[in-house]
């Protein structure tokens, strides 16, 4: 086999479909986020980032940076081992206590990322509970799907956010058979939110555990940033809450929060927890500072929601189509992979605006989009420049606008 030729032709197919991924080479400026220098390529120069998952700018927060600096000065760089073999530092222990408290759970367990936490926790729970069936929402994140897949447990995929379909599937199983309902609160591509209370009702009626990915909600919703389940007073009804420290908390890492026994079970059996080096203590200390700050301060959440509302209003005034949803994610719909990439390239090259195109397989073909994530650190001028650039490009690329009368 001509291996190189195989690689090249697979990549050529991606390019022809407009789905080839090009990474922007960015250098963020401390204290000036969302500004960054774009190094090389057609967008070379200063750009404003409009697609970051550092939703609140916490990756720049002075408390977070100070905690990381002082942890490095106090403890050095790496953890030096797996959690079991000398890698558990005081910073890890403190962060887990902070996270358990955030979600009102007995315990929490850290992983090296949100991806790993879903993959390892779901893989372990589904793989080791005899006869368990996982009921998985059709739009669950790849990390949940991979965890469920590798567990080899029976699985049923229910239609996205469809309670009737979920109930039908639950009712098809014996009442005493073990079941786990896996779903998210805020879905990151459409920005819609699951009916969590109703899913908990079904879980109780049919004897199922619940596993909720709050990755796009932690830090952002609820009085202390505990997520949508906190906002709706539902945390105690969820068996496992999973989150990331890499998005609104601005650092890195993932976790689950649950009962002492469940957490101890995953700690003791999850390969993806046991056989990998622990996060650097400075990362754990930075994440803990971020969680602590957002528990006490609502200013960032309030400013975030206001900025999101402002961008939506401005887009509506121009008739630029975006999915109406109850979250902070603004998906501007293009519906064509080549145009989506083209608009993104022009935004960067001509307007100094960086919004990564979201194409297949991240979203279904025909629903290609620009996923805009406003933050409290975007200024009014940033918003102006964004909507002006989008209006220009919408005219240039002959893209459909919403009929203004219909809004
Ligand atoms: C990003 C994401 C993850 C993974 O979290 P990381 O910390 O980035 O690995 C998990 N679930 C969802 C829904 C995500 O969007």
Short mmCIF file of C-alpha atoms and ligand atoms in Angstrom, two decimals:
data_model
loop_
_atom_site.label_atom_id
_atom_site.label_comp_id
_atom_site.label_asym_id
_atom_site.label_seq_id
_atom_site.Cartn_x
_atom_site.Cartn_y
_atom_site.Cartn_z
CA UNK A 1 0.00 0.00 0.00
CA UNK A 2 1.12 3.54 -0.75
CA UNK A 3 0.51 4.91 2.75
CA UNK A 4 1.33 8.56 1.98
CA UNK A 5 -0.98 8.52 -1.01
CA UNK A 6 -3.76 7.14 1.19
CA UNK A 7 -3.34 9.98 3.70
CA UNK A 8 -3.22 12.63 0.96
CA UNK A 9 -6.31 11.42 -0.86
CA UNK A 10 -8.34 11.25 2.39
CA UNK A 11 -7.30 14.86 3.07
CA UNK A 12 -8.13 15.91 -0.49
CA UNK A 13 -11.64 14.57 -0.02
CA UNK A 14 -12.02 16.71 3.10
CA UNK A 15 -10.75 19.76 1.21
CA UNK A 16 -13.17 19.19 -1.70
CA UNK A 17 -16.06 19.04 0.76
CA UNK A 18 -14.94 22.25 2.47
CA UNK A 19 -14.43 20.27 5.70
CA UNK A 20 -10.65 20.47 5.96
CA UNK A 21 -9.70 22.10 9.25
CA UNK A 22 -7.21 24.95 9.40
CA UNK A 23 -6.12 26.10 12.85
CA UNK A 24 -5.57 29.79 13.51
CA UNK A 25 -2.16 30.34 15.13
CA UNK A 26 -3.01 32.78 17.90
CA UNK A 27 -1.07 34.53 20.60
CA UNK A 28 -3.39 35.86 23.26
CA UNK A 29 -2.42 38.98 25.18
CA UNK A 30 -2.71 38.78 28.93
CA UNK A 31 -5.15 41.36 30.21
CA UNK A 32 -6.32 42.25 26.69
CA UNK A 33 -8.43 39.18 25.84
CA UNK A 34 -10.39 38.84 23.44
CA UNK A 35 -7.56 40.48 21.45
CA UNK A 36 -4.81 38.27 20.10
CA UNK A 37 -2.07 38.33 17.51
CA UNK A 38 -2.68 35.99 14.61
CA UNK A 39 0.70 34.60 13.54
CA UNK A 40 0.97 33.84 9.83
CA UNK A 41 -1.67 33.15 7.19
CA UNK A 42 -4.06 35.61 5.54
CA UNK A 43 -5.30 36.90 8.91
CA UNK A 44 -1.83 37.91 10.14
CA UNK A 45 -2.04 40.77 12.65
CA UNK A 46 -4.27 41.79 15.54
CA UNK A 47 -7.59 39.99 15.74
CA UNK A 48 -10.61 39.88 18.05
CA UNK A 49 -11.64 36.38 19.08
CA UNK A 50 -15.40 35.75 18.90
CA UNK A 51 -15.49 31.97 19.22
CA UNK A 52 -13.73 31.20 22.49
CA UNK A 53 -15.19 28.90 25.11
CA UNK A 54 -13.40 30.97 27.75
CA UNK A 55 -16.88 32.47 28.02
CA UNK A 56 -16.19 34.89 30.86
CA UNK A 57 -12.53 35.71 30.24
CA UNK A 58 -11.56 33.85 33.44
CA UNK A 59 -8.41 32.64 31.66
CA UNK A 60 -7.17 36.21 32.22
CA UNK A 61 -8.54 36.80 35.69
CA UNK A 62 -5.94 38.21 38.14
CA UNK A 63 -7.00 35.80 40.93
CA UNK A 64 -6.54 32.81 38.62
CA UNK A 65 -3.16 33.98 37.33
CA UNK A 66 -1.94 34.80 40.84
CA UNK A 67 -2.96 31.35 42.09
CA UNK A 68 -1.13 29.69 39.21
CA UNK A 69 2.01 31.78 39.67
CA UNK A 70 2.17 31.12 43.38
CA UNK A 71 1.55 27.37 42.92
CA UNK A 72 4.44 27.15 40.47
CA UNK A 73 6.66 29.09 42.85
CA UNK A 74 5.59 26.91 45.76
CA UNK A 75 5.41 23.47 44.11
CA UNK A 76 7.10 23.49 40.70
CA UNK A 77 5.78 22.44 37.31
CA UNK A 78 4.33 18.96 36.91
CA UNK A 79 2.48 16.66 39.34
CA UNK A 80 5.16 14.04 38.84
CA UNK A 81 2.93 11.01 38.84
CA UNK A 82 -0.49 9.51 38.51
CA UNK A 83 -2.91 10.38 41.29
CA UNK A 84 -2.12 7.01 42.89
CA UNK A 85 1.65 7.24 42.63
CA UNK A 86 2.69 10.56 44.22
CA UNK A 87 0.62 12.79 41.86
CA UNK A 88 -2.07 13.81 44.37
CA UNK A 89 -1.11 17.22 45.68
CA UNK A 90 -2.89 19.43 48.16
CA UNK A 91 -4.07 21.55 45.20
CA UNK A 92 -5.93 18.56 43.72
CA UNK A 93 -7.56 17.71 47.05
CA UNK A 94 -8.69 21.32 47.58
CA UNK A 95 -10.09 21.60 44.06
CA UNK A 96 -12.13 18.41 44.45
CA UNK A 97 -13.61 19.74 47.69
CA UNK A 98 -14.44 23.04 45.94
CA UNK A 99 -16.21 21.16 43.11
CA UNK A 100 -18.18 18.84 45.39
CA UNK A 101 -19.39 21.94 47.25
CA UNK A 102 -20.24 23.74 43.98
CA UNK A 103 -22.67 20.98 43.04
CA UNK A 104 -23.92 20.12 46.52
CA UNK A 105 -22.51 16.60 46.21
CA UNK A 106 -20.59 14.47 48.71
CA UNK A 107 -17.53 14.11 46.50
CA UNK A 108 -15.88 15.06 43.22
CA UNK A 109 -13.15 13.51 41.08
CA UNK A 110 -10.76 15.35 38.76
CA UNK A 111 -9.66 14.20 35.31
CA UNK A 112 -7.19 15.69 32.85
CA UNK A 113 -10.03 17.08 30.70
CA UNK A 114 -13.79 17.12 30.32
CA UNK A 115 -13.43 14.70 27.43
CA UNK A 116 -11.55 12.23 29.62
CA UNK A 117 -14.03 12.63 32.48
CA UNK A 118 -16.99 11.67 30.25
CA UNK A 119 -15.11 8.90 28.49
CA UNK A 120 -13.73 7.40 31.71
CA UNK A 121 -16.74 7.86 34.00
CA UNK A 122 -19.36 6.67 31.50
CA UNK A 123 -17.10 3.86 30.28
CA UNK A 124 -16.59 2.65 33.84
CA UNK A 125 -20.18 2.99 35.08
CA UNK A 126 -21.70 1.45 31.95
CA UNK A 127 -19.02 -1.22 31.64
CA UNK A 128 -19.09 -2.44 35.23
CA UNK A 129 -22.74 -2.36 36.29
CA UNK A 130 -24.09 -5.76 35.20
CA UNK A 131 -26.98 -5.55 32.74
CA UNK A 132 -26.97 -1.73 32.59
CA UNK A 133 -28.65 -0.04 29.62
CA UNK A 134 -27.49 3.50 28.75
CA UNK A 135 -30.17 5.81 27.36
CA UNK A 136 -28.20 8.45 25.48
CA UNK A 137 -29.51 11.70 23.95
CA UNK A 138 -28.94 11.69 20.17
CA UNK A 139 -26.91 14.91 20.30
CA UNK A 140 -24.58 13.95 23.13
CA UNK A 141 -20.95 15.04 22.85
CA UNK A 142 -18.37 12.73 21.23
CA UNK A 143 -16.70 12.12 24.62
CA UNK A 144 -19.93 10.63 26.05
CA UNK A 145 -20.54 8.56 22.93
CA UNK A 146 -17.00 7.16 23.02
CA UNK A 147 -17.28 6.28 26.72
CA UNK A 148 -20.58 4.50 26.20
CA UNK A 149 -19.27 2.73 23.10
CA UNK A 150 -16.16 1.39 24.76
CA UNK A 151 -18.15 0.15 27.77
CA UNK A 152 -19.90 -2.32 25.42
CA UNK A 153 -23.07 -1.88 27.49
CA UNK A 154 -26.48 -1.98 25.80
CA UNK A 155 -27.44 1.47 24.62
CA UNK A 156 -30.56 3.18 23.34
CA UNK A 157 -30.35 6.52 21.57
CA UNK A 158 -33.37 8.73 22.28
CA UNK A 159 -34.38 11.61 20.04
CA UNK A 160 -32.78 14.86 21.15
CA UNK A 161 -34.64 16.40 24.12
CA UNK A 162 -37.69 14.24 23.27
CA UNK A 163 -39.35 13.17 26.54
CA UNK A 164 -41.94 10.94 24.84
CA UNK A 165 -39.24 9.01 23.02
CA UNK A 166 -37.18 8.70 26.22
CA UNK A 167 -40.20 7.42 28.13
CA UNK A 168 -41.06 4.90 25.45
CA UNK A 169 -37.53 3.51 25.61
CA UNK A 170 -37.47 3.45 29.42
CA UNK A 171 -40.84 1.68 29.49
CA UNK A 172 -39.57 -0.99 27.07
CA UNK A 173 -37.06 -2.17 29.69
CA UNK A 174 -37.91 -4.17 32.85
CA UNK A 175 -38.58 -1.80 35.76
CA UNK A 176 -35.89 -3.42 37.91
CA UNK A 177 -33.21 -3.46 35.16
CA UNK A 178 -30.37 -0.96 35.79
CA UNK A 179 -30.52 2.13 33.57
CA UNK A 180 -28.52 5.32 33.10
CA UNK A 181 -29.86 8.37 31.27
CA UNK A 182 -26.97 10.38 29.79
CA UNK A 183 -27.60 13.92 28.56
CA UNK A 184 -26.34 17.52 28.57
CA UNK A 185 -27.84 20.72 29.96
CA UNK A 186 -26.73 23.29 27.35
CA UNK A 187 -26.04 21.72 23.95
CA UNK A 188 -23.06 23.54 22.56
CA UNK A 189 -23.88 23.79 18.86
CA UNK A 190 -27.58 24.81 18.91
CA UNK A 191 -27.46 26.35 22.39
CA UNK A 192 -30.72 24.68 23.45
CA UNK A 193 -31.29 23.42 27.00
CA UNK A 194 -32.59 20.02 28.13
CA UNK A 195 -35.83 19.67 30.13
CA UNK A 196 -33.88 18.52 33.18
CA UNK A 197 -36.75 18.36 35.70
CA UNK A 198 -38.89 16.23 33.40
CA UNK A 199 -35.97 13.91 32.67
CA UNK A 200 -35.48 13.51 36.45
CA UNK A 201 -39.20 12.70 36.81
CA UNK A 202 -38.85 9.93 34.22
CA UNK A 203 -35.64 8.68 35.84
CA UNK A 204 -37.44 8.34 39.17
CA UNK A 205 -40.49 6.69 37.63
CA UNK A 206 -38.37 4.10 35.79
CA UNK A 207 -35.59 3.53 38.35
CA UNK A 208 -32.81 5.10 36.29
CA UNK A 209 -29.66 6.98 37.28
CA UNK A 210 -29.00 10.33 35.60
CA UNK A 211 -25.68 11.58 34.17
CA UNK A 212 -25.67 15.27 33.24
CA UNK A 213 -22.91 16.99 31.24
CA UNK A 214 -22.93 20.65 32.36
CA UNK A 215 -19.76 21.54 30.46
CA UNK A 216 -21.31 24.55 28.72
CA UNK A 217 -23.15 25.72 31.84
CA UNK A 218 -20.78 25.51 34.82
CA UNK A 219 -19.61 28.95 35.90
CA UNK A 220 -22.34 30.52 33.74
CA UNK A 221 -25.70 29.61 35.28
CA UNK A 222 -27.02 29.31 38.82
CA UNK A 223 -26.46 31.63 41.80
CA UNK A 224 -22.96 30.19 42.39
CA UNK A 225 -22.16 29.05 38.84
CA UNK A 226 -23.19 25.44 39.51
CA UNK A 227 -24.90 25.21 36.12
CA UNK A 228 -28.46 24.92 34.86
CA UNK A 229 -29.29 22.22 37.44
CA UNK A 230 -28.30 24.66 40.19
CA UNK A 231 -30.37 27.45 38.64
CA UNK A 232 -33.40 25.16 38.53
CA UNK A 233 -32.86 23.67 42.00
CA UNK A 234 -32.29 20.18 40.58
CA UNK A 235 -28.73 19.27 41.57
CA UNK A 236 -29.83 16.81 44.26
CA UNK A 237 -31.94 14.91 41.73
CA UNK A 238 -29.00 14.25 39.37
CA UNK A 239 -26.86 11.18 40.09
CA UNK A 240 -23.69 12.42 38.37
CA UNK A 241 -22.88 16.00 37.33
CA UNK A 242 -19.96 16.30 34.93
CA UNK A 243 -18.16 19.54 34.09
CA UNK A 244 -15.03 21.09 32.64
CA UNK A 245 -12.51 23.53 34.06
CA UNK A 246 -11.45 24.48 30.53
CA UNK A 247 -14.40 26.57 29.33
CA UNK A 248 -16.07 29.17 31.59
CA UNK A 249 -13.53 28.46 34.34
CA UNK A 250 -10.79 29.38 31.86
CA UNK A 251 -8.14 26.78 32.82
CA UNK A 252 -8.12 23.06 32.07
CA UNK A 253 -9.36 19.74 33.44
CA UNK A 254 -12.64 17.88 33.87
CA UNK A 255 -14.55 16.33 36.75
CA UNK A 256 -17.53 14.44 38.01
CA UNK A 257 -19.44 15.23 41.21
CA UNK A 258 -21.63 12.57 42.83
CA UNK A 259 -22.04 10.44 45.97
CA UNK A 260 -18.97 9.33 47.91
CA UNK A 261 -19.47 5.72 46.86
CA UNK A 262 -20.00 6.41 43.17
CA UNK A 263 -16.95 8.69 43.03
CA UNK A 264 -14.85 6.14 44.93
CA UNK A 265 -16.02 3.45 42.49
CA UNK A 266 -14.92 5.48 39.43
CA UNK A 267 -11.65 6.43 41.19
CA UNK A 268 -10.96 2.75 41.83
CA UNK A 269 -11.93 1.25 38.46
CA UNK A 270 -11.55 3.91 35.71
CA UNK A 271 -8.51 3.24 33.55
CA UNK A 272 -8.65 6.81 32.18
CA UNK A 273 -8.31 8.12 35.73
CA UNK A 274 -5.79 5.63 37.13
CA UNK A 275 -3.16 5.31 34.40
CA UNK A 276 -2.40 8.93 33.55
CA UNK A 277 -0.34 11.68 35.16
CA UNK A 278 -2.32 14.10 37.33
CA UNK A 279 -2.88 17.69 36.22
CA UNK A 280 -0.05 20.06 37.22
CA UNK A 281 -0.72 21.50 40.70
CA UNK A 282 -0.67 25.04 39.24
CA UNK A 283 -3.54 24.10 36.90
CA UNK A 284 -5.53 22.73 39.83
CA UNK A 285 -4.79 25.85 41.89
CA UNK A 286 -5.82 28.16 39.03
CA UNK A 287 -9.04 26.24 38.45
CA UNK A 288 -9.85 26.32 42.18
CA UNK A 289 -9.34 30.10 42.24
CA UNK A 290 -11.66 30.46 39.26
CA UNK A 291 -14.40 28.26 40.77
CA UNK A 292 -14.09 30.10 44.09
CA UNK A 293 -14.31 33.50 42.41
CA UNK A 294 -17.38 32.60 40.37
CA UNK A 295 -19.16 31.11 43.39
CA UNK A 296 -19.03 34.49 45.09
CA UNK A 297 -19.29 36.90 42.16
CA UNK A 298 -22.30 37.23 39.87
CA UNK A 299 -20.94 40.28 38.00
CA UNK A 300 -19.39 38.18 35.23
CA UNK A 301 -22.59 36.16 34.68
CA UNK A 302 -24.76 39.27 34.54
CA UNK A 303 -22.45 41.08 32.10
CA UNK A 304 -22.20 37.93 29.98
CA UNK A 305 -25.98 37.64 29.57
CA UNK A 306 -26.26 41.36 28.76
CA UNK A 307 -23.58 41.11 26.06
CA UNK A 308 -25.25 38.06 24.51
CA UNK A 309 -28.62 39.86 24.41
CA UNK A 310 -27.02 42.90 22.80
CA UNK A 311 -25.38 40.87 19.99
CA UNK A 312 -28.68 39.07 19.31
CA UNK A 313 -30.60 42.35 19.08
CA UNK A 314 -28.04 43.81 16.68
CA UNK A 315 -28.13 40.70 14.46
CA UNK A 316 -31.93 40.79 14.42
CA UNK A 317 -31.88 44.43 13.31
CA UNK A 318 -29.80 43.37 10.29
CA UNK A 319 -31.82 40.24 9.55
CA UNK A 320 -28.83 37.95 10.02
CA UNK A 321 -30.26 34.49 10.76
CA UNK A 322 -29.30 32.91 14.06
CA UNK A 323 -30.83 30.15 16.15
CA UNK A 324 -33.07 31.54 18.84
CA UNK A 325 -32.22 29.70 22.06
CA UNK A 326 -32.27 30.25 25.82
CA UNK A 327 -28.48 30.11 26.27
CA UNK A 328 -25.37 32.21 25.64
CA UNK A 329 -24.43 30.55 22.33
CA UNK A 330 -25.31 32.39 19.12
CA UNK A 331 -25.21 30.09 16.09
CA UNK A 332 -25.33 32.23 12.92
CA UNK A 333 -26.54 29.90 10.20
CA UNK A 334 -24.81 29.72 6.81
CA UNK A 335 -25.92 26.26 5.65
CA UNK A 336 -23.05 25.62 3.25
CA UNK A 337 -19.56 24.40 4.22
CA UNK A 338 -17.64 26.24 1.49
CA UNK A 339 -19.41 29.56 2.13
CA UNK A 340 -19.04 29.08 5.86
CA UNK A 341 -15.28 28.68 5.57
CA UNK A 342 -15.10 31.51 3.03
CA UNK A 343 -16.92 33.95 5.33
CA UNK A 344 -14.73 32.93 8.23
CA UNK A 345 -11.59 33.49 6.11
CA UNK A 346 -12.80 36.94 5.02
CA UNK A 347 -13.73 37.92 8.56
CA UNK A 348 -10.18 37.15 9.60
CA UNK A 349 -8.32 38.53 6.58
CA UNK A 350 -10.32 41.72 6.03
CA UNK A 351 -11.93 42.52 9.35
CA UNK A 352 -9.56 41.14 11.99
CA UNK A 353 -12.38 39.03 13.41
CA UNK A 354 -11.79 35.40 14.26
CA UNK A 355 -14.77 33.03 14.20
CA UNK A 356 -13.94 29.43 13.36
CA UNK A 357 -16.39 27.89 10.84
CA UNK A 358 -18.34 24.96 12.30
CA UNK A 359 -18.80 22.32 9.64
CA UNK A 360 -19.53 18.59 9.41
CA UNK A 361 -18.96 16.32 11.36
CA UNK A 362 -19.31 18.72 14.31
CA UNK A 363 -22.79 19.66 12.99
CA UNK A 364 -24.99 17.92 10.37
CA UNK A 365 -24.35 18.75 6.71
CA UNK A 366 -26.49 21.68 5.57
CA UNK A 367 -26.41 23.32 9.02
CA UNK A 368 -22.93 24.83 8.79
CA UNK A 369 -22.62 27.86 10.98
CA UNK A 370 -20.56 30.52 12.68
CA UNK A 371 -20.83 29.95 16.41
CA UNK A 372 -20.50 33.29 18.16
CA UNK A 373 -19.71 33.42 21.87
CA UNK A 374 -19.90 36.96 23.27
CA UNK A 375 -18.19 37.55 26.60
CA UNK A 376 -18.16 40.28 29.23
CA UNK A 377 -14.72 41.31 27.95
CA UNK A 378 -15.97 42.18 24.44
CA UNK A 379 -16.43 45.96 24.24
CA UNK A 380 -19.26 47.90 22.58
CA UNK A 381 -16.81 48.72 19.75
CA UNK A 382 -16.04 45.03 19.32
CA UNK A 383 -19.76 44.36 18.91
CA UNK A 384 -20.05 47.20 16.38
CA UNK A 385 -17.20 45.88 14.29
CA UNK A 386 -18.62 42.36 14.40
CA UNK A 387 -22.12 43.20 13.19
CA UNK A 388 -20.87 45.66 10.57
CA UNK A 389 -18.51 43.02 9.15
CA UNK A 390 -21.23 40.37 9.11
CA UNK A 391 -23.63 42.72 7.33
CA UNK A 392 -21.00 43.44 4.64
CA UNK A 393 -20.24 39.76 4.13
CA UNK A 394 -23.89 38.74 4.03
CA UNK A 395 -24.37 41.14 1.10
CA UNK A 396 -21.10 40.05 -0.57
CA UNK A 397 -21.86 36.32 -0.35
CA UNK A 398 -25.54 36.64 -1.29
CA UNK A 399 -26.70 34.83 1.80
CA UNK A 400 -30.30 34.74 2.88
CA UNK A 401 -31.50 37.19 5.48
CA UNK A 402 -34.43 36.78 7.77
CA UNK A 403 -37.47 38.66 6.50
CA UNK A 404 -37.47 41.62 8.89
CA UNK A 405 -41.26 41.62 9.13
CA UNK A 406 -41.23 38.06 10.48
CA UNK A 407 -39.23 38.91 13.56
C1 LIG B 1 -15.89 20.54 25.25
C2 LIG B 1 -16.86 19.50 25.72
C3 LIG B 1 -16.44 18.44 26.53
C4 LIG B 1 -14.99 18.19 26.79
O1 LIG B 1 -14.47 19.08 27.72
P1 LIG B 1 -12.90 19.44 27.64
O2 LIG B 1 -12.58 19.91 29.00
O3 LIG B 1 -12.76 20.46 26.56
O4 LIG B 1 -12.19 18.16 27.27
C5 LIG B 1 -17.38 17.60 27.08
N1 LIG B 1 -18.70 17.76 26.82
C6 LIG B 1 -19.14 18.74 26.02
C7 LIG B 1 -20.60 18.87 25.78
C8 LIG B 1 -18.24 19.62 25.42
O5 LIG B 1 -18.67 20.59 24.60
#
